[in-house]
CSV table of C-alpha atoms and ligand atoms in Angstrom, one decimal:
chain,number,residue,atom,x,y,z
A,1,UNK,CA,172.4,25.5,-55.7
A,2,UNK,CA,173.6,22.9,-54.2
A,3,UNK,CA,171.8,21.1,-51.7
A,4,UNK,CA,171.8,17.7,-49.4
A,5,UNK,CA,168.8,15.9,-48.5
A,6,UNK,CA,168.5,14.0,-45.3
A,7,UNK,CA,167.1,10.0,-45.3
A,8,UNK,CA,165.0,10.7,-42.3
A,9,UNK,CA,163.9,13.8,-44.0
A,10,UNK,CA,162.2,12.3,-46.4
A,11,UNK,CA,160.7,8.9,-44.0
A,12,UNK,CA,159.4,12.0,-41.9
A,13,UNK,CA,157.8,14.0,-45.2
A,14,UNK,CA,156.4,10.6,-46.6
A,15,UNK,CA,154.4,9.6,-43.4
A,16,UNK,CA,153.3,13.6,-43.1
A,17,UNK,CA,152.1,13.3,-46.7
A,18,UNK,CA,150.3,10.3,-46.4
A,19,UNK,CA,148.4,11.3,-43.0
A,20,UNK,CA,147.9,14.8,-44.8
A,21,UNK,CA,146.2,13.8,-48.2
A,22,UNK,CA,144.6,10.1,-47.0
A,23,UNK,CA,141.7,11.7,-46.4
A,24,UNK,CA,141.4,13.8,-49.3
A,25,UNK,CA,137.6,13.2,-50.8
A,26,UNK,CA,137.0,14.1,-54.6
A,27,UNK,CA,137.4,12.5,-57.8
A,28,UNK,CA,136.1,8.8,-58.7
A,29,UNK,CA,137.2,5.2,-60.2
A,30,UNK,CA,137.6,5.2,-64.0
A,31,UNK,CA,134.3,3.3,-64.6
A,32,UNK,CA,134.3,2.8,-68.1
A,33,UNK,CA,136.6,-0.2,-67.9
A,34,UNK,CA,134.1,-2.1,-65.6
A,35,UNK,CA,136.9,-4.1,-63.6
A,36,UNK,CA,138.2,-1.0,-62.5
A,37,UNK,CA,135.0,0.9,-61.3
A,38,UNK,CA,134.9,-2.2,-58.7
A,39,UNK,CA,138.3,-1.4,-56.6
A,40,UNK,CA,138.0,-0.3,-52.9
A,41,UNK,CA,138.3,3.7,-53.6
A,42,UNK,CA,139.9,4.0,-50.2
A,43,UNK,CA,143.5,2.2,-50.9
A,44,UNK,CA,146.5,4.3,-50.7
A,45,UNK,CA,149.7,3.3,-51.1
A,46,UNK,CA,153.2,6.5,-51.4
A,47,UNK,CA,156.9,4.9,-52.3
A,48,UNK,CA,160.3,6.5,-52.8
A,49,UNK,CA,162.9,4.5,-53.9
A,50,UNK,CA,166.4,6.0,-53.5
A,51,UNK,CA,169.3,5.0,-56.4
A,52,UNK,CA,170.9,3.4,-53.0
A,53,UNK,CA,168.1,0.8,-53.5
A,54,UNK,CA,166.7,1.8,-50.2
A,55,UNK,CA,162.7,2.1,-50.1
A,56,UNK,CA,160.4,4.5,-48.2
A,57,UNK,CA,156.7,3.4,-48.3
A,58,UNK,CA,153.3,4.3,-46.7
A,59,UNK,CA,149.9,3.0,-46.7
A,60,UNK,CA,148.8,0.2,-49.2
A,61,UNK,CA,151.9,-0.5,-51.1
A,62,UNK,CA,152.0,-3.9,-52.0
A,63,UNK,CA,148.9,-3.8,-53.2
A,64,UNK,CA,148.0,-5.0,-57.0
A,65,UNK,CA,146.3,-3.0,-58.9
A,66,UNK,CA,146.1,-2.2,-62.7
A,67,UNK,CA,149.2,-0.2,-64.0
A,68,UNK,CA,147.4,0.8,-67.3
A,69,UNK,CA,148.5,3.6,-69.1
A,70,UNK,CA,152.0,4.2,-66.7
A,71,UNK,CA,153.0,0.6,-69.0
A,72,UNK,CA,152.9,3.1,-72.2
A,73,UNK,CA,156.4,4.5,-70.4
A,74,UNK,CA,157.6,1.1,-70.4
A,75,UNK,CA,156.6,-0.1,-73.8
A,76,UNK,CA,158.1,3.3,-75.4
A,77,UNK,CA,162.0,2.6,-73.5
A,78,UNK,CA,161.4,-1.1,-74.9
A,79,UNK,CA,161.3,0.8,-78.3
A,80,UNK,CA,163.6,3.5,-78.0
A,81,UNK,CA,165.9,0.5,-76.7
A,82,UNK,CA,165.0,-1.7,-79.7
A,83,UNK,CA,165.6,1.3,-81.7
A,84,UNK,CA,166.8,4.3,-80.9
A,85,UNK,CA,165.6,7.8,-80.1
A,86,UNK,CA,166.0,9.0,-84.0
A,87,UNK,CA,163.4,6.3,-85.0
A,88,UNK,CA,161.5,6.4,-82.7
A,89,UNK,CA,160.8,10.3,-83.4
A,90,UNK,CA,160.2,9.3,-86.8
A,91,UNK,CA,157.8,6.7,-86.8
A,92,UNK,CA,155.5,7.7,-83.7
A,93,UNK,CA,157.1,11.3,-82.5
A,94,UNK,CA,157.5,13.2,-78.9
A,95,UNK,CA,154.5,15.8,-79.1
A,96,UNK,CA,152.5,16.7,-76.1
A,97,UNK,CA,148.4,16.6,-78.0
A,98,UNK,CA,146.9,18.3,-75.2
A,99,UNK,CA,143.8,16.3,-75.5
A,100,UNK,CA,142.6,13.0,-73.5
A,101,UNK,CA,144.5,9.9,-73.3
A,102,UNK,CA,142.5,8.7,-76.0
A,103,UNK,CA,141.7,11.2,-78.1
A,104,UNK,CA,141.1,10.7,-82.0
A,105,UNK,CA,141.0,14.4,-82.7
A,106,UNK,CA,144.5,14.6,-81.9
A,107,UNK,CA,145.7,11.5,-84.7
A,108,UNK,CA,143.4,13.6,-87.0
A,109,UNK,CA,144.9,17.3,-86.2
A,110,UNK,CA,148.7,15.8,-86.2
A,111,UNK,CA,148.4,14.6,-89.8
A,112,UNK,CA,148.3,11.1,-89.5
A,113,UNK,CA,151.1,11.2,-86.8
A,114,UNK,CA,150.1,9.5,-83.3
A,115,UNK,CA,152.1,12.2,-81.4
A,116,UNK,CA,154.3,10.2,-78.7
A,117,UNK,CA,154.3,6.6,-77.3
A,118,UNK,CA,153.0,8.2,-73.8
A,119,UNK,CA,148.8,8.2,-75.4
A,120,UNK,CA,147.0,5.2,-76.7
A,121,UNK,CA,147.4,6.0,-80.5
A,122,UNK,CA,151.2,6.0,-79.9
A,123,UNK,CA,151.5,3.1,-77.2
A,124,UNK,CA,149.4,1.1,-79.7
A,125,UNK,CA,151.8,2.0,-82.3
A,126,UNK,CA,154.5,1.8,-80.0
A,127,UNK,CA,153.2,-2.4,-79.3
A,128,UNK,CA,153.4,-2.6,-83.4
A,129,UNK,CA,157.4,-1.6,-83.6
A,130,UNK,CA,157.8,-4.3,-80.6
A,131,UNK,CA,160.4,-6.6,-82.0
A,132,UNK,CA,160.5,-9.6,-83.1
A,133,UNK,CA,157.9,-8.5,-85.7
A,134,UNK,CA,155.0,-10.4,-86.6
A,135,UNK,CA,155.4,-12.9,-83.8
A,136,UNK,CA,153.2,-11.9,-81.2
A,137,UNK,CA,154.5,-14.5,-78.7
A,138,UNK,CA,158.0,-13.1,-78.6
A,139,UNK,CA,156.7,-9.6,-78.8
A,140,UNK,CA,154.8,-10.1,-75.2
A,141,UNK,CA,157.7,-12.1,-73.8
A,142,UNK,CA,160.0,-9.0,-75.1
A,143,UNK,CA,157.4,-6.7,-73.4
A,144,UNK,CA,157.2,-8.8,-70.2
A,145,UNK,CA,160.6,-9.1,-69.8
A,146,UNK,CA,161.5,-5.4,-69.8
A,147,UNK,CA,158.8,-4.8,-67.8
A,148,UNK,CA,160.0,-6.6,-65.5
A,149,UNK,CA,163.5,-5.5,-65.8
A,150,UNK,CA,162.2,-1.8,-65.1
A,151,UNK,CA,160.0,-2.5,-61.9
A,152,UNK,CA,162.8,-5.6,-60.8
A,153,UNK,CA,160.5,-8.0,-60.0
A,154,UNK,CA,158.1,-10.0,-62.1
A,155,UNK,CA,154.2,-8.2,-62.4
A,156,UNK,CA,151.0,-10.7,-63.3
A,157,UNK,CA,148.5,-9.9,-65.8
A,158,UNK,CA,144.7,-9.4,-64.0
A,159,UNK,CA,143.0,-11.8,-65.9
A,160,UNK,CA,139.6,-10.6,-65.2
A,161,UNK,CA,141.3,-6.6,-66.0
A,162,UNK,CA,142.4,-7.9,-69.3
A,163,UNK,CA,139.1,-9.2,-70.2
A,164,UNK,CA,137.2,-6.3,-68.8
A,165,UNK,CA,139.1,-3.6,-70.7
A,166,UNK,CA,139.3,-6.6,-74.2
A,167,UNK,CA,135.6,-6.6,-73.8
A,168,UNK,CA,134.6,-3.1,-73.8
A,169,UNK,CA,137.7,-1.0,-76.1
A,170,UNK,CA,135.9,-0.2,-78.6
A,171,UNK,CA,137.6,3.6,-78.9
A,172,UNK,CA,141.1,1.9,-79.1
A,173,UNK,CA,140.0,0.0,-81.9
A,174,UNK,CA,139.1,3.1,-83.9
A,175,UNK,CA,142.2,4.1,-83.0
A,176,UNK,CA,144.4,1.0,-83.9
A,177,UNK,CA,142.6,0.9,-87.6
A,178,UNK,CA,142.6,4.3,-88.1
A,179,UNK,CA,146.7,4.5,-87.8
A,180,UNK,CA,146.6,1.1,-90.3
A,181,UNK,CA,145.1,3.5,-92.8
A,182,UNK,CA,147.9,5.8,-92.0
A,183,UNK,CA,150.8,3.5,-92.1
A,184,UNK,CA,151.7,4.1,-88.8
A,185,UNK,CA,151.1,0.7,-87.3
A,186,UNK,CA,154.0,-1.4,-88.1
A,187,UNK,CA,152.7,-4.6,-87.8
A,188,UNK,CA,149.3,-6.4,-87.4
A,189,UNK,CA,147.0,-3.8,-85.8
A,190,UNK,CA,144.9,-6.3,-83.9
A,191,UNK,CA,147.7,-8.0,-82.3
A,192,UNK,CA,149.5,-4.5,-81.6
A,193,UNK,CA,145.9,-3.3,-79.9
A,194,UNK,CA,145.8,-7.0,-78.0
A,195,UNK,CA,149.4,-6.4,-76.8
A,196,UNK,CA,148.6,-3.0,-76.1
A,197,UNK,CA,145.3,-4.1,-73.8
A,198,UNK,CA,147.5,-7.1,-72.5
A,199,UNK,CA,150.0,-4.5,-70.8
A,200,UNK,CA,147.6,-2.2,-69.4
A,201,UNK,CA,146.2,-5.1,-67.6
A,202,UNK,CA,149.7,-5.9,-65.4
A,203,UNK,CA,149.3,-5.9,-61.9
A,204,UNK,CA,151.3,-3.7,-60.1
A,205,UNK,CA,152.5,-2.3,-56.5
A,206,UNK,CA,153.2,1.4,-55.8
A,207,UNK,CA,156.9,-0.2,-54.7
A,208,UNK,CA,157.2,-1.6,-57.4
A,209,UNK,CA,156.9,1.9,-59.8
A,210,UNK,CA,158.9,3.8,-57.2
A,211,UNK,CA,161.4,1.1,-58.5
A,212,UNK,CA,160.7,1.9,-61.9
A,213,UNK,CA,160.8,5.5,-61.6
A,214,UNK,CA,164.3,4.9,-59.8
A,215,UNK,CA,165.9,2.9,-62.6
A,216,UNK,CA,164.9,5.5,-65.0
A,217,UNK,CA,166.3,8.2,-62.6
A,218,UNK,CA,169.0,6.3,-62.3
A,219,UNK,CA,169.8,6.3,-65.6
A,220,UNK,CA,168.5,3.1,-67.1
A,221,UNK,CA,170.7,0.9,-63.7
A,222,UNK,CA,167.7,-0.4,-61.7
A,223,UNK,CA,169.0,0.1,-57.8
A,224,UNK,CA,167.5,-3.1,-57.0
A,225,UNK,CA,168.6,-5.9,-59.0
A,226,UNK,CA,171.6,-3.5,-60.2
A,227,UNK,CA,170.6,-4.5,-63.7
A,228,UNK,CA,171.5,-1.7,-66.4
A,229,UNK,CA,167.8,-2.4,-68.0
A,230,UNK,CA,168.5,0.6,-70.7
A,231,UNK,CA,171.2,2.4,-72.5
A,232,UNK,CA,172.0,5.6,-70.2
A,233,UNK,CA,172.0,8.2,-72.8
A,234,UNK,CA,168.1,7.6,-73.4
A,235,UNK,CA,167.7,8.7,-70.0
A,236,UNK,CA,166.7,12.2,-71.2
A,237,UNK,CA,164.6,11.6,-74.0
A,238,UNK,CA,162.6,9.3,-71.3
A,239,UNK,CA,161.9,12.1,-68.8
A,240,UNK,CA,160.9,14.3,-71.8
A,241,UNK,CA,158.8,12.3,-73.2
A,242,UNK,CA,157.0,11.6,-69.4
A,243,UNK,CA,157.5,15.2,-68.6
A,244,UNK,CA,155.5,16.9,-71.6
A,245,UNK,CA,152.6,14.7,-71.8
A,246,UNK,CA,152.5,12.2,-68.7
A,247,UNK,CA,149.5,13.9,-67.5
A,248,UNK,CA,147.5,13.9,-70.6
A,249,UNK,CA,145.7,17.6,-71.0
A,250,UNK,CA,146.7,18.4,-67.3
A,251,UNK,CA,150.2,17.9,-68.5
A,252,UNK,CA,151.1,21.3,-68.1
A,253,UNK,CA,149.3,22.5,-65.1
A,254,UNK,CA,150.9,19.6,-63.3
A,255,UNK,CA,154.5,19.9,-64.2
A,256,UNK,CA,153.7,24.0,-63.2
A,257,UNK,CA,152.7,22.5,-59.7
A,258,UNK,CA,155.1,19.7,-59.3
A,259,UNK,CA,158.3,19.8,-60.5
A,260,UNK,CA,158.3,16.4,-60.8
A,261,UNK,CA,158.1,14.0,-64.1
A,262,UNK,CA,155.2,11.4,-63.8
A,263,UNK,CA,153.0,9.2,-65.7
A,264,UNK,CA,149.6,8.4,-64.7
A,265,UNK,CA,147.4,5.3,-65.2
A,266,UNK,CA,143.2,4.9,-65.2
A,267,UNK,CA,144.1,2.5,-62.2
A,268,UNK,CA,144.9,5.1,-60.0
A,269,UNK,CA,148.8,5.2,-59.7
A,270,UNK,CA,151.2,7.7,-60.9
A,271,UNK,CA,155.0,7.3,-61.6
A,272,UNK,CA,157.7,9.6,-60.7
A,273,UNK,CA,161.1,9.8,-61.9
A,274,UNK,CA,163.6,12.9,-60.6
A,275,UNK,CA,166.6,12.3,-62.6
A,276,UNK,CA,169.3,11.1,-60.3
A,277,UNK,CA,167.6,11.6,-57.5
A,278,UNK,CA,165.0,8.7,-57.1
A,279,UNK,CA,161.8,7.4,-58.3
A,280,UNK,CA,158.3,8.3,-56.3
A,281,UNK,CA,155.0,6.5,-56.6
A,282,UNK,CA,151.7,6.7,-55.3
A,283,UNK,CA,148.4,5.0,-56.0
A,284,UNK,CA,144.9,5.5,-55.0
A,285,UNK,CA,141.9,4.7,-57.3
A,286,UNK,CA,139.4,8.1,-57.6
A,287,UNK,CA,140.3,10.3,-60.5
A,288,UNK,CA,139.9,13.6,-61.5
A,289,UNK,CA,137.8,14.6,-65.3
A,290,UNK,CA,141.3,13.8,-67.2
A,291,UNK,CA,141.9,10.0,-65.5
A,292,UNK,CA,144.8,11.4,-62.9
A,293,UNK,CA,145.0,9.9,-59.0
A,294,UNK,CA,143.8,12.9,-57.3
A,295,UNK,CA,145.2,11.4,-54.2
A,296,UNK,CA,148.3,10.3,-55.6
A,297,UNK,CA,149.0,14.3,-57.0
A,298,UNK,CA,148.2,15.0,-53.8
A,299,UNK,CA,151.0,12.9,-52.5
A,300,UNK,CA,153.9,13.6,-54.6
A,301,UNK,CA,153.4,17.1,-54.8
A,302,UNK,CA,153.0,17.7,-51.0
A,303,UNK,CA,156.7,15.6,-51.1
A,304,UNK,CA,158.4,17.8,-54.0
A,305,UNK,CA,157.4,20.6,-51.9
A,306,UNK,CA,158.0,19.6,-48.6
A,307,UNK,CA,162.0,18.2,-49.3
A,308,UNK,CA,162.4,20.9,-51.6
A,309,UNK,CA,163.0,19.1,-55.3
A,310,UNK,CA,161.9,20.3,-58.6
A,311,UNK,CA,163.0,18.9,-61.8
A,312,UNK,CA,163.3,22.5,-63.0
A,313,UNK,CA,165.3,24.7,-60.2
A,314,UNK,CA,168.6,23.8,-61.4
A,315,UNK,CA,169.9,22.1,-57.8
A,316,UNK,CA,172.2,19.4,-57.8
A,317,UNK,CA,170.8,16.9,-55.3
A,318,UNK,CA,172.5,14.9,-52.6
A,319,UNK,CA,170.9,12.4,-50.4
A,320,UNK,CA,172.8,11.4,-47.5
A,321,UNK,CA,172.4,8.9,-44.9
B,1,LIG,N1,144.2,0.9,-71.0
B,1,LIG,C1,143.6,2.2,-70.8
B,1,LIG,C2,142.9,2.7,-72.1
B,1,LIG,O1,143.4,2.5,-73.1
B,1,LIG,C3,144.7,3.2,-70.3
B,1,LIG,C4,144.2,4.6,-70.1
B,1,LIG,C5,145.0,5.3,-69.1
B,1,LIG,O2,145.5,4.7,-68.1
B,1,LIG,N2,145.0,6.6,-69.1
B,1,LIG,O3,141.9,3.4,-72.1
């Protein structure tokens, strides 16, 4: 079906969804990276952005706060940039594990493969295929850069984050060694792991991933800066790849419910991308048992379902002023 889609519509739907799930109560702060058990649970921050470059926000969202694992999506278009879809299927894969973020079980089950770039075994794998190889410098600047590119403004690094989560990663070290005896870390598995912890550790608004999500919705052209950050035909191997395991083992049971492709982070946002329709964000710390915003679901789902998109329904989308 065709349909058309209102700009005041959706200012209206954002501030209802905001004063609807605010005061949701459940979940809590990951606590087992100790930086992040410390954030004010009640910040809340909802942002569209349109591929007009036009921006609909509620609630906290300039606030910085720790983009963690939503930085894996970033990392794995710096890759499939660097090169190419084919490769990247080859060296890391595309498999949903249905298991936690950080799940050994699931690098043991797959045979030695990490599964996709979207959990930490393949994100850390992902940071060893980071080109320039072996120069860990360039690698970050490369990483940094694109990051930047993708959210179209620079993001700082939370020092005290950094060293929280350095200090206490143990399981991603397991993780990091175990894929060395694999061969699937393709450069020095204690810088990949560093660079791995050093971009979980970017600070981040919620505008700032409703940017994001636009550029990949846009097909790789960030509406902002008008930048063409990634090759358009990736687009859909980047919404697949978000879309079957962006939710770790809730991946499923979310896209069911949503209709909407998203990534989520232990900091408590979540990343939306509706391919060419716009980017949608939200952020609020408390988690459910699998490391998702309960808020921020809250959010973007009650917006899906108010305007009336889903990634799966066929429509073709217009927004109009
Ligand atoms: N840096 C975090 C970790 O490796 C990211 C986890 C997440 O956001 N799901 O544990």
């Amino acid at each position: 079906m065709k349909k058309t889609i209102k700009t005041d519509e959706i200012y209206e739907v954002v501030k209802q969804a905001y004063a609807e799930t605010r005061n949701l109560k459940g979940g809590k702060n990951a606590d087992y990276i100790p930086f992040l058990d410390k954030i004010d649970p009640n910040l809340f921050g909802i942002a569209v952005c349109l591929p007009s470059g036009e921006i609909i926000e509620a609630g906290d969202t300039d606030y910085v706060f720790g983009i963690e694992s939503i930085s894996k999506v970033h990392t794995a278009i710096l890759i499939l940039q660097q090169y190419g879809a084919e490769k990247v299927m080859q060296q890391i894969g595309a498999d949903a594990t249905g298991l936690p973020f950080n799940s050994i079980l699931a690098i043991l089950m797959e045979n030695d493969h990490p599964s996709t770039p979207l959990v930490n075994a393949g994100a850390i794998s992902a940071d060893s295929m980071v080109k320039p190889l072996g120069n860990p410098e360039e690698k970050w600047k490369a990483i940094v850069e694109n990051m930047t590119d993708l959210c179209g403004s620079e993001l700082k690094l939370l020092d005290e984050l950094y060293q929280s989560e350095s200090e206490t990663n143990y399981n991603n070290r397991a993780i990091a060694w175990l894929l060395k005896s694999y061969n699937r870390i393709y450069d020095d598995p204690q810088m990949s792991l560093d660079l791995y912890t050093r971009h979980c550790s970017m600070g981040v608004t919620t505008k700032q991933l409703a940017i994001a999500g636009c550029t990949i919705a846009n097909r790789g052209k960030n509406p902002i800066t008008g930048k063409q950050v990634f090759e358009e035909s990736l687009m859909p191997n980047i919404v697949s790849l978000i879309a079957s395991v962006g939710f770790y083992e809730h991946t499923g049971d979310w896209i069911y419910t949503s209709g909407i492709p998203a990534k989520t982070g232990v900091g408590g946002g979540v990343m939306g991308t509706l391919p060419g329709v716009f980017g949608i964000a939200a952020f609020a710390p408390p988690l459910d048992e699998a490391g998702n915003s309960v808020k921020a679901q809250a959010a973007i789902k009650y917006i899906a379902r108010e305007i009336g998109v889903n990634v799966f329904s066929g429509d073709s989308i217009e927004i109009i002023k």
